[in-house]
Amino acid sequence: MRTGSSRKRPKREERVLHGLGVSEGIAIGTAHLNERGIMEVPDYPVAAAARAAEHGRLDAAVKRSRRQVEKLRAKAATLPDTVAEELGFLLDAHLHMLADSRLIRGAARRISEDGRNAEAAVQAEIAEIAAGFAAVEDSYLAARIQDVREVGDRLVRSLTNRPYQALSHLPPGSVILTEELSPAETALIAPGGDVAGFATVLGGVESHTAIMARSLGLPAVLGVPALMHSGIANGDTVIVDGAAGVVVIAPTAATLADYEEKHAAFLRERQRLNRLRDLPARTRDGVEICLQGNLELPGELESVLAAGAEGIGLLRSEFLYMNREDLPGEEEQYRALAAVVEAMDGKPVTVRTLDVGSEKLLTSLGGRVSEGANPALGLRAIRLSLKEQPLLETQLAAILRASAHGPVRILLPMISTTGEVRAVRRILEKIHRRLRRRKVAPRIEIPPLGVMIEVPGAALTADALARDCDFFAIGTNDLTMYTLAIDRGDDQVAHLYNPLHPAVLRLIQFATEAAHRAGIPVSLCGEMAGDPRCTVLLLGLGIRELSMAAGSIPRVKERVRKMDHLAANRRANMVMDQWDPGRIAALLDDFNALA
Ligand code: PEP
Ligand code: MG
């Protein structure tokens, strides 16, 4: 997409920056720097008895902000020396302000003495510090007040946990450049809307932000260290090449022409692949593969249908809880899910129960989700649902009611023991009886109940789990993270994140074989499913159902149609004898090059 800036600005030098290409496509547009200006914050009195808790909120926000700046600090260290030094100096100053500074002390005092809420206390303190600095005419101090404001803004955002709403109405052709986009913020970008693409300083390849970008079909590059200090200004022309992981700031005419040609080639290739839409995903020797779509937001339904998906293999239900302060009720959830089921017109929809925690923190759930030392290992996903049962009951009731509109399956995230599945089944049966009594949906049956295999412990006990559930969905995103102990959202270890590691492959094989022995269906819905390089391996391991971002379906279908499943079996056997991920990748590439 191309929407150049019409504003006159001084000529800038072209700069080429590198990061992780997480969502293919070329965006050529106008830079929108997501600098987070001071927001309107709630201002209310806090009773004496509640002030200790308010101090707790402030302390937690300070800790969270420090963690953010520390991440940026580590990222800055990867830059060339002079920039690293300058940026490091600035971020050190921010860290210092987040320790025992006048800002923090003053805000704490306003909570204790004036009885103000933490957000208002932080803002009042910033205003006072700014007024003091303004009285002295000094350019050094003027720069410092900017730092205080930035730190204060970060603190207020940590306190309110509020996404950057402005993302939902940007000028056409905007390319968002920002420190970090949370999955909830990314969800505010309307598919097919005004945003052409985005780039961030932080974020890993399989973070939910990256997944969301792919689902929305938005070119995106994450983990670009110097992005916000590249001399770029709002309105400058910028290019994001989401396949190559390149961001070009202020491109020359020649670079622009080059990328416009790349963009045109990308669109031509997409058109070619679209012609596969109505052809079956069948191997040359006649094995049918079921290709389904992953759905993060209802807005993606159109592209899932357009891609010829045979169903929704993973509906991530978190969208129902995003960007809001309250929790969605049964009726609202039912309507949203029923609309998806109706739209799929008889094709199956696999609804996953709430999978929050780790990087997916939602305001509507307040402090219920683990933010402890290891959020990825804490109270999240099914653990949270079983602890906060009314949440689960409401969601199950909505799913059961939606199942009256077409075939539905229920999928449980982050299962690690059979006890969890049994506990959910008991609750599901109770809700089913309750709905029948209420005569809301008298004729519905209990849909199949399946589990995500995304924790190594679940994969290794897949035989036992298969006795208690009706199907498996292998989640290689988390399975890779937990097996290799590599945070999927952390760009600093992104180079180590590899689903082709033999340990991950053995767990996939083990779980698939357990499902086959038990006679239950098994699908794979991690990002690996949408990577055509891996199709031969997954088919060769016996997987017949793959669920992926809609945009990946045509290319995977093309791969399926070019291969024999017996040859895929042989290649998978060769792969499973290897222990070196590089050699495994080479074996797959060789096979694909010949197909
Ligand atoms: C996975 O972990 O592979 C998965 C599909 O779930 P999510 O990416 O939503 O964690
Ligand atoms: Mg997962």
Coordinates of C-alpha atoms and ligand atoms in Angstrom, one line a residue:
M1 CA 0.0 0.0 0.0
R2 CA 1.4 3.4 -0.8
T3 CA 0.3 6.7 0.6
G4 CA 3.1 9.1 0.6
S5 CA 3.2 12.2 2.8
S6 CA 2.2 15.4 1.1
R7 CA 3.8 17.5 3.7
K8 CA 7.0 19.3 2.9
R9 CA 9.8 18.4 5.3
P10 CA 13.6 18.7 5.2
K11 CA 15.3 16.1 3.1
R12 CA 16.4 13.1 5.3
E13 CA 19.0 10.5 4.6
E14 CA 17.7 7.0 3.9
R15 CA 18.2 4.6 6.7
V16 CA 17.8 0.8 6.6
L17 CA 17.1 -0.9 9.9
H18 CA 16.9 -4.7 10.5
G19 CA 14.6 -6.7 12.8
L20 CA 12.6 -9.9 12.8
G21 CA 10.3 -10.2 9.7
V22 CA 7.2 -11.8 11.3
S23 CA 4.4 -11.1 8.8
E24 CA 5.1 -11.0 5.1
G25 CA 4.1 -8.2 2.7
I26 CA 5.4 -4.8 1.9
A27 CA 3.9 -1.6 3.5
I28 CA 4.9 1.7 2.0
G29 CA 3.3 4.5 3.9
T30 CA 3.5 7.4 6.3
A31 CA 5.2 7.0 9.7
H32 CA 2.9 7.2 12.7
L33 CA 5.1 7.3 15.8
N34 CA 3.2 5.8 18.7
E35 CA 4.7 8.1 21.2
R36 CA 2.6 7.8 24.2
G37 CA 1.5 11.2 25.3
I38 CA 0.2 11.8 28.8
M39 CA -3.3 10.5 28.9
E40 CA -6.4 11.5 30.7
V41 CA -6.3 9.5 33.9
P42 CA -9.0 8.8 36.5
D43 CA -8.8 11.0 39.6
Y44 CA -10.6 9.8 42.7
P45 CA -10.2 9.9 46.5
V46 CA -8.8 6.8 48.2
A47 CA -10.0 6.1 51.8
A48 CA -7.4 5.7 54.5
A49 CA -8.1 2.0 54.8
A50 CA -7.5 1.5 51.1
R51 CA -4.2 3.5 50.8
A52 CA -1.9 0.5 51.5
A53 CA -3.5 -1.2 48.5
E54 CA -3.0 1.9 46.4
H55 CA 0.7 2.0 47.4
G56 CA 0.8 -1.7 46.3
R57 CA -0.6 -0.7 42.9
L58 CA 2.0 2.0 42.5
D59 CA 4.8 -0.3 43.5
A60 CA 3.6 -3.0 41.0
A61 CA 3.5 -0.4 38.2
V62 CA 7.0 0.8 39.1
K63 CA 8.3 -2.7 38.9
R64 CA 6.5 -3.4 35.6
S65 CA 7.9 -0.1 34.2
R66 CA 11.4 -1.0 35.3
R67 CA 11.1 -4.4 33.6
Q68 CA 10.0 -2.7 30.4
V69 CA 13.0 -0.2 30.5
E70 CA 15.4 -3.0 31.3
K71 CA 14.3 -4.9 28.2
L72 CA 14.8 -1.8 26.1
R73 CA 18.2 -1.2 27.8
A74 CA 19.3 -4.8 26.8
K75 CA 18.0 -4.2 23.3
A76 CA 19.9 -0.9 23.0
A77 CA 23.1 -2.7 23.9
T78 CA 23.0 -4.6 20.6
L79 CA 23.3 -1.4 18.6
P80 CA 26.6 0.1 17.3
D81 CA 28.7 1.5 20.1
T82 CA 28.0 5.3 19.8
V83 CA 24.2 4.8 19.6
A84 CA 24.2 2.1 22.3
E85 CA 26.1 4.5 24.6
E86 CA 23.8 7.4 24.0
L87 CA 20.6 5.4 24.3
G88 CA 21.9 3.4 27.2
F89 CA 22.6 6.7 29.1
L90 CA 19.1 7.9 28.5
L91 CA 17.5 4.6 29.6
D92 CA 19.7 4.5 32.6
A93 CA 18.3 7.9 33.6
H94 CA 14.8 6.4 33.2
L95 CA 15.7 3.5 35.4
H96 CA 17.1 5.8 38.0
M97 CA 13.8 7.7 38.0
L98 CA 12.0 4.5 38.5
A99 CA 14.0 3.8 41.6
D100 CA 14.0 6.2 44.5
S101 CA 13.4 9.5 42.6
R102 CA 11.5 12.6 43.5
L103 CA 8.7 11.5 41.1
I104 CA 8.1 8.2 42.9
R105 CA 8.5 9.6 46.4
G106 CA 6.2 12.5 45.6
A107 CA 3.5 10.2 44.1
A108 CA 3.7 8.0 47.1
R109 CA 3.3 11.0 49.4
R110 CA 0.3 12.2 47.5
I111 CA -1.3 8.8 48.1
S112 CA -0.6 8.7 51.8
E113 CA -1.2 12.4 52.6
D114 CA -3.7 13.6 50.1
G115 CA -5.6 10.3 49.6
R116 CA -5.3 10.4 45.8
N117 CA -5.3 7.4 43.5
A118 CA -2.0 6.4 42.1
E119 CA -2.5 7.6 38.5
A120 CA -3.6 11.0 39.6
A121 CA -0.8 11.2 42.2
V122 CA 1.8 10.4 39.4
Q123 CA 0.4 13.1 37.1
A124 CA 0.1 15.7 39.8
E125 CA 3.8 15.1 40.7
I126 CA 4.9 15.4 37.1
A127 CA 3.0 18.7 36.8
E128 CA 4.7 20.1 39.8
I129 CA 8.2 19.0 38.7
A130 CA 7.5 20.4 35.2
A131 CA 6.4 23.8 36.7
G132 CA 9.6 23.9 38.8
F133 CA 11.8 23.2 35.7
A134 CA 9.9 25.7 33.5
A135 CA 10.8 28.5 35.9
V136 CA 14.5 28.0 35.1
E137 CA 15.5 28.7 31.5
D138 CA 18.0 25.9 30.8
S139 CA 18.0 23.6 27.8
Y140 CA 19.5 20.7 29.9
L141 CA 16.6 20.9 32.3
A142 CA 14.1 21.2 29.5
A143 CA 15.4 17.8 28.2
R144 CA 15.1 16.3 31.7
I145 CA 11.5 17.3 32.0
Q146 CA 10.9 15.4 28.8
D147 CA 12.4 12.4 30.5
V148 CA 10.3 12.8 33.6
R149 CA 7.2 13.0 31.4
E150 CA 8.2 9.8 29.5
V151 CA 8.7 7.9 32.7
G152 CA 5.5 9.3 34.2
D153 CA 3.6 8.3 31.1
R154 CA 5.0 4.8 31.3
L155 CA 4.0 4.5 34.9
V156 CA 0.4 5.7 34.2
R157 CA 0.1 3.2 31.4
S158 CA 1.3 0.5 33.6
L159 CA -1.3 1.5 36.2
T160 CA -4.2 1.8 33.9
N161 CA -3.1 -1.1 31.6
R162 CA -5.0 0.7 28.9
P163 CA -4.2 0.2 25.3
Y164 CA -3.5 2.9 22.9
Q165 CA -7.0 3.5 21.5
A166 CA -5.8 5.9 18.8
L167 CA -4.7 2.9 16.8
S168 CA -8.2 2.4 15.7
H169 CA -8.5 5.6 13.8
L170 CA -5.3 6.6 12.0
P171 CA -5.0 8.3 8.6
P172 CA -5.0 5.9 5.6
G173 CA -1.6 4.4 4.8
S174 CA -0.2 4.8 8.3
V175 CA 2.8 2.6 9.3
I176 CA 2.9 2.4 13.1
L177 CA 6.3 2.6 14.6
T178 CA 6.4 1.9 18.3
E179 CA 8.3 0.5 21.2
E180 CA 6.0 -2.4 21.7
L181 CA 2.4 -3.4 20.6
S182 CA 0.5 -5.7 22.9
P183 CA -1.9 -8.3 21.4
A184 CA -4.8 -6.2 22.7
E185 CA -3.4 -3.1 21.0
T186 CA -2.9 -5.0 17.8
A187 CA -6.5 -6.1 18.0
L188 CA -7.5 -2.5 17.6
I189 CA -6.1 -2.3 14.1
A190 CA -9.0 -3.1 11.8
P191 CA -8.3 -5.7 9.1
G192 CA -8.3 -4.2 5.7
G193 CA -8.4 -0.7 7.3
D194 CA -6.1 2.3 7.4
V195 CA -3.0 0.8 8.9
A196 CA -0.5 -0.4 6.2
G197 CA 1.9 -2.2 8.6
F198 CA 3.9 -1.8 11.7
A199 CA 7.4 -2.1 13.3
T200 CA 8.4 -2.3 16.9
V201 CA 11.5 -2.3 19.1
L202 CA 10.4 -5.3 21.2
G203 CA 8.7 -8.6 20.4
G204 CA 9.5 -12.2 19.3
V205 CA 8.7 -14.2 16.2
E206 CA 5.9 -16.3 17.8
S207 CA 4.6 -13.6 20.2
H208 CA 0.8 -13.1 20.0
T209 CA 1.5 -9.7 18.4
A210 CA 3.3 -11.5 15.5
I211 CA 0.5 -14.0 15.2
M212 CA -2.1 -11.2 15.2
A213 CA -0.2 -9.4 12.4
R214 CA -0.2 -12.5 10.3
S215 CA -3.9 -13.0 10.9
L216 CA -4.6 -9.4 9.9
G217 CA -2.4 -9.8 6.9
L218 CA -0.3 -6.8 8.0
P219 CA 3.3 -6.6 7.1
A220 CA 5.3 -6.4 10.3
V221 CA 8.9 -6.3 11.6
L222 CA 9.5 -6.7 15.3
G223 CA 12.7 -6.3 17.4
V224 CA 14.2 -3.4 15.6
P225 CA 16.6 -1.9 18.2
A226 CA 17.1 1.6 16.9
L227 CA 13.6 2.2 15.5
M228 CA 12.5 5.0 17.8
H229 CA 15.9 6.7 17.7
S230 CA 16.4 6.6 13.9
G231 CA 15.7 10.3 13.4
I232 CA 12.3 9.5 11.9
A233 CA 9.4 11.9 12.4
N234 CA 5.6 11.6 12.1
G235 CA 4.7 11.9 8.4
D236 CA 8.0 10.6 7.0
T237 CA 7.8 8.0 4.3
V238 CA 8.7 4.5 5.6
I239 CA 8.8 1.0 4.1
V240 CA 8.2 -2.2 6.1
D241 CA 9.3 -5.4 4.4
G242 CA 7.7 -8.0 6.6
A243 CA 9.3 -11.0 4.9
A244 CA 12.9 -9.7 4.9
G245 CA 12.6 -8.0 8.3
V246 CA 13.7 -4.6 6.9
V247 CA 12.5 -1.1 7.8
V248 CA 13.5 1.7 5.4
I249 CA 13.2 5.2 6.7
A250 CA 13.0 8.1 4.3
P251 CA 13.7 5.9 1.2
T252 CA 15.3 7.4 -1.9
A253 CA 13.4 7.4 -5.2
A254 CA 15.3 4.4 -6.4
T255 CA 14.6 2.4 -3.2
L256 CA 10.9 3.3 -3.4
A257 CA 10.7 2.1 -7.0
D258 CA 12.4 -1.1 -6.0
Y259 CA 9.9 -1.8 -3.2
E260 CA 6.9 -0.8 -5.2
E261 CA 8.0 -3.5 -7.7
K262 CA 8.4 -6.0 -4.8
H263 CA 4.9 -5.1 -3.6
A264 CA 3.4 -5.6 -7.0
A265 CA 5.2 -9.0 -7.3
F266 CA 3.8 -10.0 -3.8
L267 CA 0.3 -9.1 -5.0
R268 CA 0.7 -11.1 -8.2
E269 CA 1.9 -14.2 -6.2
R270 CA -1.1 -13.8 -3.9
Q271 CA -3.5 -13.7 -6.8
R272 CA -1.9 -16.9 -8.3
L273 CA -2.3 -18.7 -4.9
N274 CA -5.9 -17.5 -4.6
R275 CA -6.7 -19.6 -7.6
L276 CA -6.2 -22.7 -5.5
R277 CA -9.1 -21.7 -3.3
D278 CA -11.6 -24.3 -4.5
L279 CA -9.2 -27.1 -5.2
P280 CA -8.9 -29.9 -2.7
A281 CA -5.9 -30.2 -0.3
R282 CA -5.1 -33.7 -1.5
T283 CA -1.7 -35.3 -2.0
R284 CA -0.8 -36.7 -5.4
D285 CA -1.3 -40.2 -4.0
G286 CA -4.8 -39.3 -2.8
V287 CA -4.5 -38.5 0.9
E288 CA -7.0 -35.7 2.0
I289 CA -5.6 -33.1 4.3
C290 CA -8.0 -30.8 6.2
L291 CA -6.8 -27.2 6.2
Q292 CA -8.5 -24.9 8.7
G293 CA -8.1 -21.3 9.8
N294 CA -7.1 -19.8 13.1
L295 CA -9.3 -16.9 14.2
E296 CA -8.1 -14.2 16.6
L297 CA -10.8 -11.6 15.8
P298 CA -14.2 -11.9 14.3
G299 CA -13.1 -9.4 11.6
E300 CA -10.9 -12.1 10.1
L301 CA -13.8 -14.3 9.3
E302 CA -14.0 -12.9 5.8
S303 CA -10.4 -13.9 5.0
V304 CA -10.8 -17.3 6.6
L305 CA -13.7 -18.0 4.3
A306 CA -12.0 -16.4 1.3
A307 CA -9.0 -18.7 1.8
G308 CA -11.3 -21.7 1.5
A309 CA -10.7 -22.9 5.1
E310 CA -12.6 -26.1 5.9
G311 CA -13.4 -24.9 9.3
I312 CA -11.9 -23.0 12.2
G313 CA -9.4 -25.2 13.9
L314 CA -8.6 -22.7 16.6
L315 CA -10.8 -19.8 17.7
R316 CA -8.8 -17.8 20.3
S317 CA -11.6 -16.5 22.5
E318 CA -9.5 -13.8 24.1
F319 CA -10.9 -11.1 21.8
L320 CA -14.1 -11.2 23.8
Y321 CA -12.2 -9.9 26.8
M322 CA -9.9 -7.4 25.2
N323 CA -9.9 -3.7 25.4
R324 CA -12.6 -3.3 28.0
E325 CA -12.9 -2.9 31.8
D326 CA -15.8 -5.3 32.4
L327 CA -16.2 -9.0 31.6
P328 CA -18.4 -10.2 28.8
G329 CA -21.6 -11.9 29.9
E330 CA -23.1 -15.2 28.6
E331 CA -25.5 -13.6 26.2
E332 CA -22.8 -11.4 24.6
Q333 CA -20.4 -14.3 24.2
Y334 CA -23.1 -16.5 22.8
R335 CA -24.0 -14.0 20.2
A336 CA -20.4 -13.5 19.1
L337 CA -19.7 -17.2 18.9
A338 CA -23.0 -18.0 17.2
A339 CA -22.3 -15.4 14.5
V340 CA -19.0 -17.2 13.8
V341 CA -20.6 -20.6 13.8
E342 CA -23.4 -19.4 11.5
A343 CA -20.9 -17.7 9.1
M344 CA -19.0 -21.0 8.8
D345 CA -22.2 -22.6 7.5
G346 CA -21.8 -26.2 8.7
K347 CA -18.0 -26.3 8.8
P348 CA -16.7 -27.1 12.3
V349 CA -15.6 -24.4 14.7
T350 CA -13.2 -25.3 17.5
V351 CA -13.6 -22.7 20.3
R352 CA -10.8 -22.6 22.8
T353 CA -11.6 -21.4 26.3
L354 CA -9.9 -18.4 27.7
D355 CA -6.1 -18.5 27.3
V356 CA -4.9 -15.4 29.1
G357 CA -1.7 -14.9 31.0
S358 CA 1.9 -14.4 30.1
E359 CA 2.0 -11.7 27.4
K360 CA -1.8 -11.7 27.1
L361 CA -2.9 -9.7 30.1
L362 CA -6.4 -8.3 29.9
T363 CA -7.7 -5.3 31.7
S364 CA -11.1 -6.9 32.1
L365 CA -9.6 -9.6 34.3
G366 CA -8.0 -7.1 36.6
G367 CA -5.5 -8.7 39.0
R368 CA -6.8 -12.2 38.6
V369 CA -4.1 -13.2 36.1
S370 CA -0.6 -14.2 37.3
E371 CA 1.9 -11.5 37.0
G372 CA 4.3 -13.3 39.3
A373 CA 8.0 -13.9 38.7
N374 CA 7.2 -16.4 35.9
P375 CA 3.8 -15.4 34.3
A376 CA 4.2 -18.0 31.6
L377 CA 4.3 -20.7 34.3
G378 CA 1.7 -19.1 36.6
L379 CA -2.0 -18.8 37.0
R380 CA -3.1 -18.7 33.4
A381 CA -5.2 -20.4 30.8
I382 CA -7.1 -23.4 32.1
R383 CA -5.6 -22.9 35.6
L384 CA -7.3 -19.5 35.8
S385 CA -10.6 -20.9 34.4
L386 CA -10.6 -23.6 37.0
K387 CA -9.8 -21.2 39.8
E388 CA -12.3 -18.6 38.7
Q389 CA -15.1 -21.0 37.9
P390 CA -17.8 -18.5 37.2
L391 CA -15.7 -17.3 34.3
L392 CA -15.5 -20.8 32.9
E393 CA -19.1 -21.6 33.5
T394 CA -20.2 -18.4 31.6
Q395 CA -18.0 -19.3 28.7
L396 CA -19.0 -22.9 28.5
A397 CA -22.7 -21.9 28.6
A398 CA -22.1 -19.5 25.7
I399 CA -20.2 -22.2 23.7
L400 CA -22.9 -24.8 24.4
R401 CA -25.6 -22.4 23.2
A402 CA -23.6 -21.5 20.1
S403 CA -23.3 -25.2 19.3
A404 CA -27.0 -25.2 18.5
H405 CA -26.0 -23.2 15.3
G406 CA -23.6 -25.7 13.8
P407 CA -20.8 -28.1 14.6
V408 CA -18.6 -26.9 17.5
R409 CA -15.8 -28.4 19.5
I410 CA -14.4 -27.2 22.8
L411 CA -10.7 -26.9 23.3
L412 CA -8.8 -26.4 26.6
P413 CA -5.6 -24.5 26.7
M414 CA -2.4 -25.4 28.6
I415 CA -3.7 -28.7 30.0
S416 CA -1.0 -30.5 32.0
T417 CA -2.9 -33.2 33.9
T418 CA -5.8 -35.5 33.3
G419 CA -7.5 -34.1 36.4
E420 CA -7.9 -30.7 34.7
V421 CA -9.8 -32.3 31.8
R422 CA -12.0 -34.3 34.2
A423 CA -12.8 -31.2 36.2
V424 CA -13.8 -29.3 33.1
R425 CA -16.0 -32.2 31.9
R426 CA -17.8 -32.2 35.2
I427 CA -18.5 -28.5 34.9
L428 CA -19.5 -28.8 31.3
E429 CA -22.0 -31.5 32.2
K430 CA -23.4 -29.4 35.0
I431 CA -23.8 -26.4 32.7
H432 CA -25.4 -28.6 30.0
R433 CA -28.0 -29.8 32.6
R434 CA -28.6 -26.2 33.7
L435 CA -29.2 -25.0 30.1
R436 CA -31.6 -27.8 29.5
R437 CA -33.5 -26.9 32.7
R438 CA -33.5 -23.3 31.6
K439 CA -34.9 -24.5 28.3
V440 CA -32.5 -22.1 26.6
A441 CA -31.2 -24.8 24.3
P442 CA -33.1 -28.0 25.0
R443 CA -31.8 -30.2 22.3
I444 CA -28.1 -29.5 22.2
E445 CA -25.6 -32.3 22.8
I446 CA -22.3 -31.9 24.6
P447 CA -19.7 -31.1 21.9
P448 CA -16.4 -32.9 21.7
L449 CA -14.0 -31.8 24.4
G450 CA -10.4 -31.6 23.4
V451 CA -7.1 -30.5 24.8
M452 CA -4.2 -28.4 23.5
I453 CA -0.9 -30.4 23.6
E454 CA 1.4 -27.5 24.3
V455 CA 3.1 -28.4 27.6
P456 CA 5.8 -31.1 27.4
G457 CA 4.2 -32.9 30.3
A458 CA 0.9 -33.2 28.4
A459 CA 2.7 -34.5 25.3
L460 CA 4.5 -37.1 27.4
T461 CA 1.3 -38.3 29.0
A462 CA -0.7 -38.0 25.8
D463 CA -1.8 -41.7 26.2
A464 CA -3.5 -40.9 29.5
L465 CA -5.0 -37.6 28.2
A466 CA -6.4 -39.4 25.2
R467 CA -8.6 -41.5 27.5
D468 CA -10.2 -38.4 29.0
C469 CA -10.7 -36.2 25.9
D470 CA -12.1 -36.4 22.4
F471 CA -9.4 -34.8 20.4
F472 CA -5.9 -33.2 20.5
A473 CA -4.8 -29.9 19.0
I474 CA -1.0 -29.6 19.1
G475 CA 0.2 -26.1 20.0
T476 CA 3.7 -25.9 18.8
N477 CA 4.1 -22.3 19.8
D478 CA 4.0 -22.9 23.5
L479 CA 5.3 -26.5 23.1
T480 CA 8.5 -25.1 21.7
M481 CA 8.7 -22.4 24.3
Y482 CA 8.2 -24.8 27.2
T483 CA 10.4 -27.6 25.8
L484 CA 13.4 -25.4 25.0
A485 CA 12.8 -22.9 27.9
I486 CA 12.8 -20.0 25.4
D487 CA 10.3 -17.1 25.8
R488 CA 8.4 -17.0 22.5
G489 CA 7.9 -13.2 22.9
D490 CA 11.5 -12.3 23.7
D491 CA 13.4 -11.0 20.7
Q492 CA 16.7 -11.5 22.5
V493 CA 16.4 -15.2 22.4
A494 CA 14.4 -15.4 19.2
H495 CA 17.4 -16.9 17.3
L496 CA 17.2 -19.9 19.7
Y497 CA 13.4 -20.5 19.3
N498 CA 13.1 -23.4 16.9
P499 CA 10.1 -25.8 16.5
L500 CA 12.4 -28.0 14.4
H501 CA 14.5 -28.9 17.4
P502 CA 14.4 -32.7 17.7
A503 CA 13.0 -32.5 21.2
V504 CA 9.9 -30.6 20.0
L505 CA 9.5 -33.0 17.0
R506 CA 9.7 -36.0 19.2
L507 CA 6.9 -34.7 21.4
I508 CA 4.8 -33.9 18.3
Q509 CA 5.4 -37.5 17.1
F510 CA 4.6 -39.0 20.5
A511 CA 1.4 -37.1 20.9
T512 CA 0.3 -37.9 17.3
E513 CA 0.9 -41.6 17.8
A514 CA -0.9 -41.6 21.1
A515 CA -4.0 -40.0 19.4
H516 CA -3.9 -42.5 16.6
R517 CA -3.6 -45.4 19.1
A518 CA -6.6 -44.0 21.0
G519 CA -8.6 -43.4 17.8
I520 CA -9.1 -39.7 18.4
P521 CA -8.5 -36.9 15.9
V522 CA -5.3 -34.8 16.2
S523 CA -4.7 -31.5 14.6
L524 CA -1.8 -29.1 14.7
C525 CA -2.6 -25.4 15.2
G526 CA 0.7 -23.7 16.1
E527 CA 2.4 -21.4 13.6
M528 CA 4.4 -24.3 12.3
A529 CA 1.2 -25.5 10.6
G530 CA 1.2 -22.5 8.3
D531 CA 4.9 -22.8 7.4
P532 CA 5.0 -24.7 4.0
R533 CA 8.5 -25.8 4.7
C534 CA 7.2 -28.0 7.5
T535 CA 4.2 -29.5 5.6
V536 CA 6.1 -32.6 4.5
L537 CA 7.3 -33.3 8.0
L538 CA 3.8 -32.9 9.6
L539 CA 2.1 -35.0 7.0
G540 CA 4.9 -37.6 7.2
L541 CA 4.4 -37.8 11.0
G542 CA 0.7 -38.7 10.3
I543 CA -1.0 -35.4 10.9
R544 CA -4.0 -34.9 8.6
E545 CA -5.5 -31.7 10.1
L546 CA -3.7 -28.3 10.1
S547 CA -5.0 -25.0 11.3
M548 CA -3.3 -21.7 10.5
A549 CA -3.6 -18.0 9.7
A550 CA -5.9 -17.7 6.7
G551 CA -3.2 -16.1 4.6
S552 CA -1.0 -19.3 4.9
I553 CA -3.6 -21.7 3.7
P554 CA -3.0 -21.3 -0.1
R555 CA 0.7 -21.9 0.1
V556 CA 0.4 -24.9 2.4
K557 CA -2.3 -26.3 0.1
E558 CA 0.0 -25.9 -2.9
R559 CA 2.7 -27.9 -1.0
V560 CA 0.2 -30.7 -0.1
R561 CA -0.9 -31.0 -3.7
K562 CA 2.7 -31.4 -4.9
M563 CA 3.7 -34.2 -2.6
D564 CA 3.1 -38.0 -2.2
H565 CA 2.3 -38.9 1.3
L566 CA 4.5 -42.0 1.1
A567 CA 7.5 -39.8 0.2
A568 CA 6.6 -37.5 3.1
N569 CA 6.6 -40.5 5.4
R570 CA 10.1 -41.5 4.3
R571 CA 11.4 -37.9 4.6
A572 CA 9.8 -37.6 8.1
N573 CA 11.6 -40.8 9.1
M574 CA 14.9 -39.4 7.9
V575 CA 14.2 -36.2 9.9
M576 CA 13.4 -38.1 13.1
D577 CA 16.8 -39.8 12.9
Q578 CA 18.6 -36.4 13.1
W579 CA 19.5 -34.4 16.1
D580 CA 20.8 -31.2 14.5
P581 CA 18.0 -28.6 13.8
G582 CA 20.1 -27.2 10.9
R583 CA 20.4 -30.6 9.3
I584 CA 16.6 -31.1 9.8
A585 CA 15.9 -27.8 8.1
A586 CA 18.2 -28.8 5.2
L587 CA 16.4 -32.1 4.8
L588 CA 13.1 -30.3 4.5
D589 CA 14.4 -27.7 2.1
D590 CA 15.9 -30.4 -0.1
F591 CA 12.6 -32.2 -0.3
N592 CA 10.6 -29.0 -1.0
A593 CA 13.1 -27.9 -3.7
L594 CA 12.5 -31.2 -5.6
A595 CA 8.7 -31.2 -5.2
Ligands
PEP1 C1 0.2 -22.7 20.5 O1 0.7 -22.5 21.7 O2 0.8 -23.3 19.6 C2 -1.1 -22.1 20.2 C3 -1.7 -22.5 19.0 O3 -1.7 -21.3 21.0 P1 -1.3 -19.8 21.3 O4 -0.4 -19.4 20.2 O5 -2.6 -19.0 21.3 O6 -0.7 -19.8 22.6
MG2 MG -0.6 -21.8 23.3

